[in-house]
Coordinates of C-alpha atoms in Angstrom, one line a residue:
X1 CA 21.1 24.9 -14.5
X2 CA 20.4 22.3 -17.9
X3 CA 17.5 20.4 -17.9
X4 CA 18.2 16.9 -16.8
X5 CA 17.8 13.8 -19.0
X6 CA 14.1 12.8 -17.8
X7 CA 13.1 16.3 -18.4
X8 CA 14.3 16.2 -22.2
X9 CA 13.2 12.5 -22.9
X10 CA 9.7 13.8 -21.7
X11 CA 9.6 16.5 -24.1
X12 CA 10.6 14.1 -26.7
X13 CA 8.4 11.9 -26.5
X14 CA 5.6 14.9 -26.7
X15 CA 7.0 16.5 -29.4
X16 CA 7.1 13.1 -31.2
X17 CA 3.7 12.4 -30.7
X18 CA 2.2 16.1 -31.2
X19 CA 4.3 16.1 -34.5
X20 CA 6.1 19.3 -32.6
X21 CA 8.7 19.1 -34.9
X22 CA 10.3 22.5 -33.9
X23 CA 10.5 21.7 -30.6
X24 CA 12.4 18.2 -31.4
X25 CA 15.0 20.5 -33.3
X26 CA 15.2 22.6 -29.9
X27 CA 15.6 20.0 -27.6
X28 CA 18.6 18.1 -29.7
X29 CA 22.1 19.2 -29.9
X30 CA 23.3 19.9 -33.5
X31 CA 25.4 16.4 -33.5
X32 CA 22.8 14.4 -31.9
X33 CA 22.9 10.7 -33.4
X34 CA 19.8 8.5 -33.6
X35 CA 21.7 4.5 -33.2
X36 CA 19.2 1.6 -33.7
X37 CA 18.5 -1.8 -35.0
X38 CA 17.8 -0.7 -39.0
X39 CA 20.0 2.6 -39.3
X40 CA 21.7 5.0 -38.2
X41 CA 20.8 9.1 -38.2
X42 CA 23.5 11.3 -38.1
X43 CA 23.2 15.0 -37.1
X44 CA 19.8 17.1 -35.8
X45 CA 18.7 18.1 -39.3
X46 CA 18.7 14.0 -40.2
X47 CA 17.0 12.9 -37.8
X48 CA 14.3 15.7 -37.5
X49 CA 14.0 15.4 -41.0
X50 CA 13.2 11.6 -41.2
X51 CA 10.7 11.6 -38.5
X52 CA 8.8 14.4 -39.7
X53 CA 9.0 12.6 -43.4
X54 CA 10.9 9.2 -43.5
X55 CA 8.9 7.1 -40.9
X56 CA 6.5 4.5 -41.9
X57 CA 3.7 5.6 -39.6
X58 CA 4.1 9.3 -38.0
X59 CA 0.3 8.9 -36.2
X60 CA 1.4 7.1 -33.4
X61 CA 1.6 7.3 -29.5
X62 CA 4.9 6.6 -27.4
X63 CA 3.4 4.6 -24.2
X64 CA 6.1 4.9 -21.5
X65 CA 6.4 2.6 -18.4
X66 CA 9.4 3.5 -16.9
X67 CA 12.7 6.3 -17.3
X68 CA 15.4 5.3 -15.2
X69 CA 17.8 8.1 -14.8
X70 CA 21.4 8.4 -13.8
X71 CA 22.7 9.5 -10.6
X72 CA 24.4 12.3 -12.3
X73 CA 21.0 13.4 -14.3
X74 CA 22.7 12.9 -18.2
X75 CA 21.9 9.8 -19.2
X76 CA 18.5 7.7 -19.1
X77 CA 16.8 4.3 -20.2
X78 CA 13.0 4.5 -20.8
X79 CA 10.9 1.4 -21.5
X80 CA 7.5 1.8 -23.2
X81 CA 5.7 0.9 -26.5
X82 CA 4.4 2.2 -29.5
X83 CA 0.9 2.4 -30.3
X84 CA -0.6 3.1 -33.8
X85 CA -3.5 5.0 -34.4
X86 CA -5.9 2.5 -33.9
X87 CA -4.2 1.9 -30.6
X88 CA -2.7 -1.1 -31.3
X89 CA 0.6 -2.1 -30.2
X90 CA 3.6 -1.8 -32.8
X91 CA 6.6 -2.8 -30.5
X92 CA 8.2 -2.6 -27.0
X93 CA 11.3 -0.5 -27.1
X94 CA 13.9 0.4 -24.8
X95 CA 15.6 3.9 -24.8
X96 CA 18.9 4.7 -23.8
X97 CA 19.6 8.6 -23.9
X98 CA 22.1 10.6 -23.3
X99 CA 22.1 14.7 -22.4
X100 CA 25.0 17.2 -22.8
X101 CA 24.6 21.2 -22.3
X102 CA 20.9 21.0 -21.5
X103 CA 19.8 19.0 -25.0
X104 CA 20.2 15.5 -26.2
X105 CA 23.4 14.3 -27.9
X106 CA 22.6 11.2 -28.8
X107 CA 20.0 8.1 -28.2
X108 CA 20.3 4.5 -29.0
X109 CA 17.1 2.5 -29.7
X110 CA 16.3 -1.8 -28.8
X111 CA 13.0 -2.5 -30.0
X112 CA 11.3 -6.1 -29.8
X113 CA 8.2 -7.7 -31.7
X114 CA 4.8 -7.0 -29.2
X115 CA 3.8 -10.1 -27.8

């Protein structure tokens, strides 16, 4: 049995945070496709890539408040923010994944100003 959605958006947001770069690339289909606001990233190797070297700040902490999975366990929305390394708030964002053969294919990212 695959891991479900929660499971892999968990692991994520760890490897994210941990810089666990090698465990990003394991936990991402080879197609996977990063969809938000400012770009798009297109394929695994992109997308590891850019967070590992392309993002603006890569000392940061993913606060979740809620996943909200599917009935069938391969797709899930998860709200949180982003916290610099001071601790302040960057932005709220909203998180809509979707799994496929125990990885994830492909996420699309909302993200609005911090109050």
């Amino acid at each position: 049995m695959h891991p479900d959605a929660t499971y892999l958006a968990r692991l994520y947001y760890t490897a994210l945070d941990d810089h666990g770069y090698e465990t990003l690339r394991e936990i991402l289909c080879p197609t996977f496709v990063h969809d938000r606001e400012d770009m798009t990233l297109d394929g695994r190797d992109e997308f590891v890539s850019f967070m590992r070297d392309g993002r603006p700040q890569t000392d940061t902490t993913h606060v979740i408040d809620r996943y909200i999975q599917s009935k069938h366990g391969d797709e899930i929305v998860v709200r949180g923010h982003l916290k610099d390394s001071s601790g302040d708030e960057l932005f709220v964002f909203l998180d809509r994944f979707r799994a496929r053969d125990g990885k994830l294919a492909e996420l699309k990212t909302f993200t609005r100003a911090s109050n």
